[in-house]
CSV table of C-alpha atoms in Angstrom, one decimal:
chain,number,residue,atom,x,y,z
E,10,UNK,CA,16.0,-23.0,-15.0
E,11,UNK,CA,13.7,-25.6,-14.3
E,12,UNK,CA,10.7,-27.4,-16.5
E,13,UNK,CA,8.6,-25.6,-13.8
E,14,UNK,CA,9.8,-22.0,-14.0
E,15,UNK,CA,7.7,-19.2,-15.6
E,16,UNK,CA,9.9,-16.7,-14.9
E,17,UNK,CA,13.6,-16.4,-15.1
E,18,UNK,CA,14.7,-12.8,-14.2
E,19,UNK,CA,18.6,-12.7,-15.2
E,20,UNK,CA,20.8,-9.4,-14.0
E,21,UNK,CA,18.7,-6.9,-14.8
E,22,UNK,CA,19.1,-3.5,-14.6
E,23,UNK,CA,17.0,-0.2,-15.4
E,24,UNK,CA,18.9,3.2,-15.1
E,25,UNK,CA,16.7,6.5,-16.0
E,26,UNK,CA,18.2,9.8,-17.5
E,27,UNK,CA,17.3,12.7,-15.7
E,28,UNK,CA,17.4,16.0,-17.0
E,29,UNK,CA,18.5,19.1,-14.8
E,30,UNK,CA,16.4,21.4,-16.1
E,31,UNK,CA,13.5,22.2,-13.9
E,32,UNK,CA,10.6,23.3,-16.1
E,33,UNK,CA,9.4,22.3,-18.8
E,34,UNK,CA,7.1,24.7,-20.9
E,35,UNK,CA,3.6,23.9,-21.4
E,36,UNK,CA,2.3,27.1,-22.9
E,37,UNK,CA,3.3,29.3,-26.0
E,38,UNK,CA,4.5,32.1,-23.8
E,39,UNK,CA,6.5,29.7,-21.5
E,40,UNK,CA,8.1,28.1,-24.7
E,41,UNK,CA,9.0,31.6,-26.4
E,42,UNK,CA,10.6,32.6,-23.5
E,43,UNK,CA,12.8,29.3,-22.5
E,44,UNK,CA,14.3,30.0,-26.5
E,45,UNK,CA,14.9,33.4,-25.4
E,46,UNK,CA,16.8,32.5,-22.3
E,47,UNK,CA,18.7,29.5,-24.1
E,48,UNK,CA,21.8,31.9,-25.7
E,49,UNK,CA,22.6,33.1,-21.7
E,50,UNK,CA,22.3,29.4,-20.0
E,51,UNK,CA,24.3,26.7,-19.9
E,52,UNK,CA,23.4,23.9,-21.9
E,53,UNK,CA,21.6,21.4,-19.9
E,54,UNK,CA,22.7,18.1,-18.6
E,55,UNK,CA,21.6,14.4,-17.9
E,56,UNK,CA,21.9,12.6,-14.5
E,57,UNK,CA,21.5,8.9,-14.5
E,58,UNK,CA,19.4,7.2,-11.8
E,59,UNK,CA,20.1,3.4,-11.0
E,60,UNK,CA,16.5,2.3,-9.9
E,61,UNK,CA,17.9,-1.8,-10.0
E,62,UNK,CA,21.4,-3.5,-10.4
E,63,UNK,CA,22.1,-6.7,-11.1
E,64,UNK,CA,18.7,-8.2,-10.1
E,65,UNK,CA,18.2,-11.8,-10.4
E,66,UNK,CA,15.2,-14.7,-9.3
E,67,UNK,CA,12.9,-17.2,-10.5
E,68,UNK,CA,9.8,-18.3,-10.0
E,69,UNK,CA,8.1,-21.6,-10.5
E,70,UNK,CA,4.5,-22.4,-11.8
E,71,UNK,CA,2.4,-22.4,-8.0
E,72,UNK,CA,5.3,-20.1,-6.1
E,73,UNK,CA,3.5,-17.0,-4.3
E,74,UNK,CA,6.7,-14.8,-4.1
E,75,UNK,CA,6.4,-11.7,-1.9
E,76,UNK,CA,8.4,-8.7,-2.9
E,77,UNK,CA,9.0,-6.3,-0.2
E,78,UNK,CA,11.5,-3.5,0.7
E,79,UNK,CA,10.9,0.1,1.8
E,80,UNK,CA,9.6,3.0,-0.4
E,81,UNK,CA,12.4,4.2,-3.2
E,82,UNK,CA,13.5,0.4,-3.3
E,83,UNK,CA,13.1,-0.5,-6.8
E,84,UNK,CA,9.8,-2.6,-6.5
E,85,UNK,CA,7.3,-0.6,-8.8
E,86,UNK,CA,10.1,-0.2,-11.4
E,87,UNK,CA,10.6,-4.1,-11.0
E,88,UNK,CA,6.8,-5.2,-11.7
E,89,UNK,CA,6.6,-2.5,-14.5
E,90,UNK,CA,9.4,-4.2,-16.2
E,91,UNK,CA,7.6,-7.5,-15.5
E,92,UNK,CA,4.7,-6.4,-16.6
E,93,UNK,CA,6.3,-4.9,-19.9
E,94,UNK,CA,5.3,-1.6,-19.1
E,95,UNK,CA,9.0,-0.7,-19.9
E,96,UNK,CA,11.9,-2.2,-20.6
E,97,UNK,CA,15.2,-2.9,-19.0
E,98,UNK,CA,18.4,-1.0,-19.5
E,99,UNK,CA,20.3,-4.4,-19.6
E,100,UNK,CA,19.8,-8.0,-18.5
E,101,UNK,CA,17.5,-10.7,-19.8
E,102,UNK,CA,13.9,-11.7,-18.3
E,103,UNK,CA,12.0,-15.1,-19.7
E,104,UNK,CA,8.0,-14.9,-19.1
E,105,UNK,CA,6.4,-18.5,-20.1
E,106,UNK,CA,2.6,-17.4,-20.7
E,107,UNK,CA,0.3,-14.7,-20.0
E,108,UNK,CA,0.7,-11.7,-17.5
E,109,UNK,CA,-1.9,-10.0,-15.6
E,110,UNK,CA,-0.8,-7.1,-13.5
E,111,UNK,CA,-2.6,-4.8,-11.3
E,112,UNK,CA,-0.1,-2.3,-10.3
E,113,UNK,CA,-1.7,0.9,-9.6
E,114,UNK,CA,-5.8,2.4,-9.5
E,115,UNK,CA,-6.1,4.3,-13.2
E,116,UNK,CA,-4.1,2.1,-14.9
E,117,UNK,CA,-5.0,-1.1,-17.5
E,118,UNK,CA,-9.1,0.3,-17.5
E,119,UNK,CA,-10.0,3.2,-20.5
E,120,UNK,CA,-11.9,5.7,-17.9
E,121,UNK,CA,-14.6,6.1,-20.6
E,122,UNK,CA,-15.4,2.6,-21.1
E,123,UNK,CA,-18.3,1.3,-18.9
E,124,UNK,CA,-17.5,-1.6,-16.5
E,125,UNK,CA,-18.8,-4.5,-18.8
E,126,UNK,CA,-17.0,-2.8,-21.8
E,127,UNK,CA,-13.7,-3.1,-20.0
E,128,UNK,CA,-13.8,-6.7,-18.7
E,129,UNK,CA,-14.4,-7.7,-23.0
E,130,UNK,CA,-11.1,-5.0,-23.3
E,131,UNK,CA,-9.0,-6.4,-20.5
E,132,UNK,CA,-9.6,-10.1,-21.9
E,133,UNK,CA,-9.0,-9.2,-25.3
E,134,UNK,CA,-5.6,-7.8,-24.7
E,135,UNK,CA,-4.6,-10.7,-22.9
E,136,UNK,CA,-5.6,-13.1,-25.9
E,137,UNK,CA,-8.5,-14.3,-24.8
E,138,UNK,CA,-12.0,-14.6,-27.6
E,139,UNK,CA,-15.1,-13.8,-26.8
E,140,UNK,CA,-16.1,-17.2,-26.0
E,141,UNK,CA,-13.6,-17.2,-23.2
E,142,UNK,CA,-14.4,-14.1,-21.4
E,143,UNK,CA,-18.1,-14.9,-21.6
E,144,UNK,CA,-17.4,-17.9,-19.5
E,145,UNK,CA,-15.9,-16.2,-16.9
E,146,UNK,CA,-18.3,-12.8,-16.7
E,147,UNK,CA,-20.6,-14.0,-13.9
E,148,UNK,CA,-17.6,-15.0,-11.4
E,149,UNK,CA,-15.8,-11.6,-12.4
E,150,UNK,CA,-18.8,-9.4,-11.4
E,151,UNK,CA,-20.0,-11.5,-8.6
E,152,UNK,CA,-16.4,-11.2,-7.2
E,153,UNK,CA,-16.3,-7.9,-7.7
E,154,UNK,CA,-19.7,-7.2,-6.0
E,155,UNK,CA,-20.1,-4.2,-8.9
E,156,UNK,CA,-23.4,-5.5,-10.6
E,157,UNK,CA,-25.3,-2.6,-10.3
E,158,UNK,CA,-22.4,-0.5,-11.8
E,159,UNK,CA,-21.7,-2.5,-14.8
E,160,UNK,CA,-22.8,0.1,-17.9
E,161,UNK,CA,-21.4,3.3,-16.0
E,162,UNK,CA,-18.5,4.4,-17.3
E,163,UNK,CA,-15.5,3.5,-14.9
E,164,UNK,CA,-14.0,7.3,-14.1
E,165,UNK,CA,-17.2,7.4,-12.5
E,166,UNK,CA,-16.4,4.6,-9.7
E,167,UNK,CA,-15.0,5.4,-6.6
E,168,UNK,CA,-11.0,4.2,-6.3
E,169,UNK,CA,-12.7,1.0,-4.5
E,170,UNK,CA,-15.4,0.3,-6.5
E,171,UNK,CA,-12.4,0.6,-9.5
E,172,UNK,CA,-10.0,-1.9,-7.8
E,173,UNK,CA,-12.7,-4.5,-7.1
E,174,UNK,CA,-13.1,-4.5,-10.6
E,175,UNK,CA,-9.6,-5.0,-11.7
E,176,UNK,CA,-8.8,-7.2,-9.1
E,177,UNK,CA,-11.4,-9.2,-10.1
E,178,UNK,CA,-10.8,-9.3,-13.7
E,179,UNK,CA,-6.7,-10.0,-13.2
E,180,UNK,CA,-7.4,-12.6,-11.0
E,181,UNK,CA,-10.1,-14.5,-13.1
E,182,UNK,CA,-9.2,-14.1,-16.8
E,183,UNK,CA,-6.5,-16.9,-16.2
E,184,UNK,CA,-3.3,-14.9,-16.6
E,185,UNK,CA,-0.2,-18.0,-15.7
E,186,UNK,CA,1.7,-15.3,-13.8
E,187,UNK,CA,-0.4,-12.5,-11.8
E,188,UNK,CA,1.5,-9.5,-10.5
E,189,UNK,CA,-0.2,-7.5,-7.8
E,190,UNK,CA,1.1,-4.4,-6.0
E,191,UNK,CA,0.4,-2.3,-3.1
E,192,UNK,CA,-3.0,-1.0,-4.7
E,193,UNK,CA,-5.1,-3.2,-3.0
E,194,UNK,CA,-4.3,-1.0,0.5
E,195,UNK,CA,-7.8,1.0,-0.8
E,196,UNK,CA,-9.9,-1.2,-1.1
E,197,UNK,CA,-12.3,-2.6,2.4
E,198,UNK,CA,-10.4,-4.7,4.7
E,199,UNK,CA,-12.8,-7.5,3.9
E,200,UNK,CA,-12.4,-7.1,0.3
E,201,UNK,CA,-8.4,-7.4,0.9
E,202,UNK,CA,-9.2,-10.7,2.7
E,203,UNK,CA,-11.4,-11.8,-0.5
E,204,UNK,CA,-8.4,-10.9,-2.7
E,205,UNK,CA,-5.8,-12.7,-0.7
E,206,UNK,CA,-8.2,-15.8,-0.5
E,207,UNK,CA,-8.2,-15.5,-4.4
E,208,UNK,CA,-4.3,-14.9,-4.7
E,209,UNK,CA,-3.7,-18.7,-2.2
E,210,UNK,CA,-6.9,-20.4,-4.5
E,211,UNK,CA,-4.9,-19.0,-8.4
E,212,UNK,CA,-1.5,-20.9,-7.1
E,213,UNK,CA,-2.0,-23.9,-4.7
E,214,UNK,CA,-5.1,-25.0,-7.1
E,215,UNK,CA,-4.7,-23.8,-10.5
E,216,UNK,CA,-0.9,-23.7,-10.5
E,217,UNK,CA,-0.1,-20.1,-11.6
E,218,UNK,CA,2.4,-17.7,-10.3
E,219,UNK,CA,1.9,-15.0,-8.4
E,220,UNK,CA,3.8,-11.8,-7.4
E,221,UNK,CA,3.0,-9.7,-4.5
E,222,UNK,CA,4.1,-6.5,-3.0
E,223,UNK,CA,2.9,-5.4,0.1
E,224,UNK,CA,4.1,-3.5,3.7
E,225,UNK,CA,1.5,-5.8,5.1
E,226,UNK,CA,3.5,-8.2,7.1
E,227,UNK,CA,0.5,-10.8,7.8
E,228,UNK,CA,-0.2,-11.0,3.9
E,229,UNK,CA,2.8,-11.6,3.1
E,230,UNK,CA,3.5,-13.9,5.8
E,231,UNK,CA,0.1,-15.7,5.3
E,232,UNK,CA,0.6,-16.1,1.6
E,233,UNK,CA,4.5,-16.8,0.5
E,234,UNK,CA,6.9,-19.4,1.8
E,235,UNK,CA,9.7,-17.0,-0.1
E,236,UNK,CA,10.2,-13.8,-0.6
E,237,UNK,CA,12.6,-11.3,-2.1
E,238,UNK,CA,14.2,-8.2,0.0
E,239,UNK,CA,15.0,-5.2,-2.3
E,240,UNK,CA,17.0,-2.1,-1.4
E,241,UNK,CA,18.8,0.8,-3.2
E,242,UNK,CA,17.2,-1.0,-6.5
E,243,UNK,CA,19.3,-4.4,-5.2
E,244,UNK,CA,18.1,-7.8,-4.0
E,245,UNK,CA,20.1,-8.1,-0.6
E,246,UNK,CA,18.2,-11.4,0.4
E,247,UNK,CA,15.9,-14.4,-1.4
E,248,UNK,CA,14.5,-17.1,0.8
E,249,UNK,CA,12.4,-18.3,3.5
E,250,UNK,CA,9.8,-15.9,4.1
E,251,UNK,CA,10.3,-15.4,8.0
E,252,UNK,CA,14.0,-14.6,7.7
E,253,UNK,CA,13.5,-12.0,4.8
E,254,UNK,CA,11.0,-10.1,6.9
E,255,UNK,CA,13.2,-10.5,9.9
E,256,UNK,CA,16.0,-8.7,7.4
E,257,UNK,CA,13.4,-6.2,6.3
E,258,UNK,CA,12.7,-4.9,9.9
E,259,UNK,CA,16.4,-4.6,10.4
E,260,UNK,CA,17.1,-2.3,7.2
E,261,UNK,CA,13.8,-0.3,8.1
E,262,UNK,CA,14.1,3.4,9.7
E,263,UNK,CA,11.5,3.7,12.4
E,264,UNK,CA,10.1,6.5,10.1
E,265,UNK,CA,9.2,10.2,10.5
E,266,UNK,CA,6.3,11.3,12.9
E,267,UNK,CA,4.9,13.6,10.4
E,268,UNK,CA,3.4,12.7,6.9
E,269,UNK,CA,1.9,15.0,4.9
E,270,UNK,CA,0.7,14.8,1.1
E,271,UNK,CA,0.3,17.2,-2.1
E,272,UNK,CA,-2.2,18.3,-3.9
E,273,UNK,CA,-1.4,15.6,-6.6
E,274,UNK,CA,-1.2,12.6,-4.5
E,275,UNK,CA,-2.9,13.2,-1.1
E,276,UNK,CA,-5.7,10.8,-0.7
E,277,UNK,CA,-9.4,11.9,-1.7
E,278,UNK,CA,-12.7,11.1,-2.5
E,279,UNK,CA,-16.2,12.8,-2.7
E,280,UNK,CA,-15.0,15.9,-1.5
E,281,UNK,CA,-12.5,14.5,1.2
E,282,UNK,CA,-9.1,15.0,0.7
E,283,UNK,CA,-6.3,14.2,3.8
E,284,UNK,CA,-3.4,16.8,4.1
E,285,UNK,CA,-1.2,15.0,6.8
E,286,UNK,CA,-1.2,12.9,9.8
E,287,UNK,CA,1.2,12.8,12.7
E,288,UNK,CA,2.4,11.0,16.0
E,289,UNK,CA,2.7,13.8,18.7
E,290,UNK,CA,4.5,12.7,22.6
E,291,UNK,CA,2.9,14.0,25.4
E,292,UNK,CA,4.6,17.6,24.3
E,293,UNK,CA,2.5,17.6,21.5
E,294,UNK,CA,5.8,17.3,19.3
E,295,UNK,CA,6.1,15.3,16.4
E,296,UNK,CA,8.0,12.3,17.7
E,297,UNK,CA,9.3,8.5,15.9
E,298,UNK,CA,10.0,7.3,18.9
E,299,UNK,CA,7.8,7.5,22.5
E,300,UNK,CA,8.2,6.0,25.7
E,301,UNK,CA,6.0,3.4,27.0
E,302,UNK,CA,5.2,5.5,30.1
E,303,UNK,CA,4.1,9.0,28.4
E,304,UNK,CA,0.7,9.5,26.5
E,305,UNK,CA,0.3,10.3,23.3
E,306,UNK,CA,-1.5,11.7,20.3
E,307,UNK,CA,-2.5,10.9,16.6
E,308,UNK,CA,-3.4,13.4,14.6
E,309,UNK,CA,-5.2,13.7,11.2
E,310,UNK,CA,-5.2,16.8,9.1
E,311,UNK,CA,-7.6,17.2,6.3
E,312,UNK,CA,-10.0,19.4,3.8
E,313,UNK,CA,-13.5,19.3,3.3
E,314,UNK,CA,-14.8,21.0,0.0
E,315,UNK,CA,-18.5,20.1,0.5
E,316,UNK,CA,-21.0,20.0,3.5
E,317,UNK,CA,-20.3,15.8,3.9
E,318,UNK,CA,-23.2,14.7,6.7
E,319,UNK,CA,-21.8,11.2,8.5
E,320,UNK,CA,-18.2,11.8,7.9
E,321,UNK,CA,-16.2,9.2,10.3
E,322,UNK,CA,-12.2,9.1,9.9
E,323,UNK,CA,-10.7,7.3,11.7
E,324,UNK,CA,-7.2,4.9,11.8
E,325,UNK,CA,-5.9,1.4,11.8
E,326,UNK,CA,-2.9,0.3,13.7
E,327,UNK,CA,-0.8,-3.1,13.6
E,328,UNK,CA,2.7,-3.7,14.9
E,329,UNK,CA,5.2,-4.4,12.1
E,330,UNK,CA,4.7,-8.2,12.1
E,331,UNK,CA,1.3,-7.6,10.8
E,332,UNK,CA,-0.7,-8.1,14.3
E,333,UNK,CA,-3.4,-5.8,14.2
E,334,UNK,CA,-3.6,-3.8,17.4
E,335,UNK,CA,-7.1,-1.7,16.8
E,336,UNK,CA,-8.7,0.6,15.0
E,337,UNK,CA,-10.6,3.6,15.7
E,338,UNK,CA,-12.9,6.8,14.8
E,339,UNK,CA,-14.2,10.3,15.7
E,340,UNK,CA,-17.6,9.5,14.4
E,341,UNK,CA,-19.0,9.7,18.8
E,342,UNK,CA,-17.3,13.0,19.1
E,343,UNK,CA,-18.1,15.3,16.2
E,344,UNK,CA,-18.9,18.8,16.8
E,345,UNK,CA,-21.7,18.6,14.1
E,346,UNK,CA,-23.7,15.4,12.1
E,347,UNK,CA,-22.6,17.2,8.9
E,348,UNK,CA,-19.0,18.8,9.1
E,349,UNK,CA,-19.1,21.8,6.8
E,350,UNK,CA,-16.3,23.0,4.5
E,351,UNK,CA,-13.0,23.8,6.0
E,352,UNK,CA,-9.7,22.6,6.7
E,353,UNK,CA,-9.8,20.2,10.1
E,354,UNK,CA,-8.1,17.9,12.7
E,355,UNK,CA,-9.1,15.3,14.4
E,356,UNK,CA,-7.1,13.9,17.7
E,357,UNK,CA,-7.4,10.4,18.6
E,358,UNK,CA,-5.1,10.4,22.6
E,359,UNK,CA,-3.6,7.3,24.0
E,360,UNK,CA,-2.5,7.2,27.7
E,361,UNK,CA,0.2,5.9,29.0
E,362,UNK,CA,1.2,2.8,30.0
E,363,UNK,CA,-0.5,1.2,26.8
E,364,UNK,CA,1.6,-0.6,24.5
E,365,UNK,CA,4.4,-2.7,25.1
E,366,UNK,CA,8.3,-1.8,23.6
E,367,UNK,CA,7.8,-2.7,19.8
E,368,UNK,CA,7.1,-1.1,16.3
E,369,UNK,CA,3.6,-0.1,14.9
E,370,UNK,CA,2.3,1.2,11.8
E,371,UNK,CA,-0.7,3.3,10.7
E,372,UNK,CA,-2.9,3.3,8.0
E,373,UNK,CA,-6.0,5.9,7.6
E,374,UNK,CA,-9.4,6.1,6.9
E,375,UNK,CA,-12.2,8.4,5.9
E,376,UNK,CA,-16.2,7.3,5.1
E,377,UNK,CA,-19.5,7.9,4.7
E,378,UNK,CA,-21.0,4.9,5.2
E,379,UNK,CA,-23.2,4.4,2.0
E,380,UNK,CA,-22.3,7.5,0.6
E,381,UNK,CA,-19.6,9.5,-1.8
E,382,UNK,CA,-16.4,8.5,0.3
E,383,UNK,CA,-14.3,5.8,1.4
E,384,UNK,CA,-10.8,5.9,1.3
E,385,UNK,CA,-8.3,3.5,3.2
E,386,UNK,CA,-4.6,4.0,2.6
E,387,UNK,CA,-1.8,1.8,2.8
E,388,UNK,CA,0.5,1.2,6.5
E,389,UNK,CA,2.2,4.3,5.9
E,390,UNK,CA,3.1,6.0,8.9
E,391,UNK,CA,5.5,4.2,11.7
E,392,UNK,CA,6.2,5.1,15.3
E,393,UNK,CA,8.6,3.1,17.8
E,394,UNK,CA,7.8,2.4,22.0
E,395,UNK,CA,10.8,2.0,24.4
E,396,UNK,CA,9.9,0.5,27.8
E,397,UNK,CA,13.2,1.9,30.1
E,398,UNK,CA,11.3,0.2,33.2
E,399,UNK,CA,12.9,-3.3,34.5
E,400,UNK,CA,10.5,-5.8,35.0
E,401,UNK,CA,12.0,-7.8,38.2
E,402,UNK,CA,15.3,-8.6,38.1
E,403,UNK,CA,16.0,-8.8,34.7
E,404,UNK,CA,15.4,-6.3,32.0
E,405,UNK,CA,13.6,-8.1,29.2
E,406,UNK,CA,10.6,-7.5,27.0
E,407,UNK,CA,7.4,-8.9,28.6
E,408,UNK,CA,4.8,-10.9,25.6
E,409,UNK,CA,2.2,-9.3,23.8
E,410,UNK,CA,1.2,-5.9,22.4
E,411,UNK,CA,-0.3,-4.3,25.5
E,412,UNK,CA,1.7,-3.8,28.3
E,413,UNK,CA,-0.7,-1.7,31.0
E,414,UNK,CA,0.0,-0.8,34.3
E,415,UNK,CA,-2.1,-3.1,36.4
E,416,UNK,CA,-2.2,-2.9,39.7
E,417,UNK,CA,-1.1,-6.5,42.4
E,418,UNK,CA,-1.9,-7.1,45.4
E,419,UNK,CA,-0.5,-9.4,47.9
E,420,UNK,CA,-2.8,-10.4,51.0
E,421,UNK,CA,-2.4,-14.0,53.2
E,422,UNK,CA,-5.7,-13.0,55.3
E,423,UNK,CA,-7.8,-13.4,52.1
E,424,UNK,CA,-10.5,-16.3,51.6
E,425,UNK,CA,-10.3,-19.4,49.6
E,426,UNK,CA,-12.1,-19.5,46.6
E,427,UNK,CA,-14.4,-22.1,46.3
């Protein structure tokens, strides 16, 4: 370890009991009659979980390290542990200063605290006096763009209006290592671009650490020179950031065609909320994989509870290297300028003969602009095109994302040009 290093993650490991029962009672009748049943059932019995095994890295004072593996992979439990949230089962970690981590919307603000009331909280626990945080309230809220919203109690801001905030605070309240995950995904595409402006400026000129996880390629790409790959709670490979994402790709399934959320953790806002989404083939089945020559469908299910007048939603679509592709809405073809109550779909088609062989991910949207909603999620739905045609006499994969069918022509009786 290194003068440099701030932190020094040694072999760590974090294994979680599980208990087989199923329910646990949360009533008096519910309790009375588990005690009841307990002289006619087995006794119950513990599972163990390995969420990480043996993980190991350092980072040095200016190092942007990128975390990144698929969903399962031990990353969440990894910052928690690095943000003491919890501890590990075994296995040493050295932090050399002050940790600011924005893991997930809900957490580190007290909901009943107004926006100026947390920023004094935030800095307090982090060390900081008065004097300190008073110095840096006018960047926070001006970063933050959240003047107007300053004595309202935060559980009143929308899940974007309450990352801005955090983000803001983390990143300015001088923490020497900043941890950020995935939670930035719903906040406005411009904002992201403010934050990962932020997250280069806190390393390359103030020298602090900084940890990010993200399924955005291009962030991670644009901001790291290393990263670490995680999978099965393991670190399978630590180094330049090109090959790790290259490795990444490789351990990645192409994904299901259908996601579709619960009540508990399906995206919603202002009377919004999204059920599921889909990629149908030209069969209208759910399908990972299309060819390059058959149309296709994306569908988006969701629920309205309230009359919501200027409701667009809409998608965003990249390939897995973090090239954005495009980005679209069924705000020109709405049935009515407000969409009533109701469950609903919403079908964006693609012809064929549109994108070239590669991967691509979607994330989704819902607003209205200037009013109750605006939710964008994270990449979270993945669909593969194969091109079976031959181009010539080869068979190889022409450049770029589009590959249209464009039609030549060959003619020696034309006129010269100029």
């Amino acid at each position: 370890m290194s003068s440099d290093t701030v932190i020094s993650v040694r072999n760590i490991g974090k294994t979680f009991r599980i208990a087989s029962t199923q329910h646990r009672a949360t009533t008096l009748a519910e309790l009375v009659a588990q005690k009841l049943r307990k002289p006619f059932t087995r006794h119950s019995r513990e599972t163990e979980f390995e969420a990480l095994h043996d993980v190991s890295f350092e980072v040095d004072r200016g190092e942007v390290l990128g975390i990144i593996g698929r969903n399962g992979a031990g990353k969440s439990t990894l910052l928690k542990i690095l943000s003491q949230i919890t501890p590990p089962t075994r296995g040493e970690i050295d932090l050399h200063g002050r940790v600011g981590a924005l893991l997930e919307v809900g957490t580190g603000f007290h909901p009943e605290l107004t926006g100026r009331e947390n920023i004094y909280l935030n800095g307090a626990i982090l060390g900081m006096n008065r004097r300190e945080i008073d110095r840096e309230f006018d960047s926070i809220v001006a970063f933050a763009e959240t003047e107007q919203f300053l004595d309202v109690p935060v559980k009143r801001y929308s899940s974007g209006m309450y990352v801005r905030l955090a983000f803001s605070v983390a990143a300015h309240l001088r923490p020497d290592i900043l941890i950020v995950d995935e939670v930035l995904a719903v906040g406005d595409l411009a904002f992201q671009r403010k934050c990962l402006g932020k997250m280069g400026e806190i390393a390359r000129e103030e020298g602090r650490a900084v940890l990010l996880v993200s399924h955005n390629a291009a962030a991670v790409r644009a901001l790291c020179e290393r990263a670490i790959l995680l999978d099965r709670g393991r670190v399978v490979h630590d180094g330049e950031v090109n090959d790790v994402l290259r490795s990444y790709l490789d351990i990645e399934p192409s994904g299901a065609a259908v996601l579709t959320w619960t009540e508990t953790n399906a995206p919603r806002e202002g009377g919004f909320r999204y059920r599921s989404v889909a990629v149908l083939n030209s069969r209208g089945e759910p399908a990972s994989v299309l060819s390059h020559d058959e149309p296709f469908t994306i569908r988006l299910e969701y629920e309205l509870d309230r009359p919501l007048p200027g409701l667009r939603v809409g998608f965003l679509m990249q390939t897995t290297e973090g090239v954005e592709v495009c980005g679209s809405n069924d705000v020109h073809v709405a049935d009515e300028e407000t969409r009533q109550p109701g469950r609903k779909f919403s079908e964006c088609r693609f012809p064929a003969h549109l994108l070239n062989e590669g991967r691509y991910q979607l994330r989704f949207g819902a607003d209205v602009p200037h009013g109750p909603v605006y939710i964008l999620t994270p990449y979270c739905l993945e669909f593969s095109v194969e091109d079976h045609e031959r181009h010539g006499e080869s068979r190889y994969r022409l450049p770029g994302v589009l590959r249209p069918a464009l039609h030549w022509a060959i003619d020696s009786t034309s006129p010269a040009i100029g």
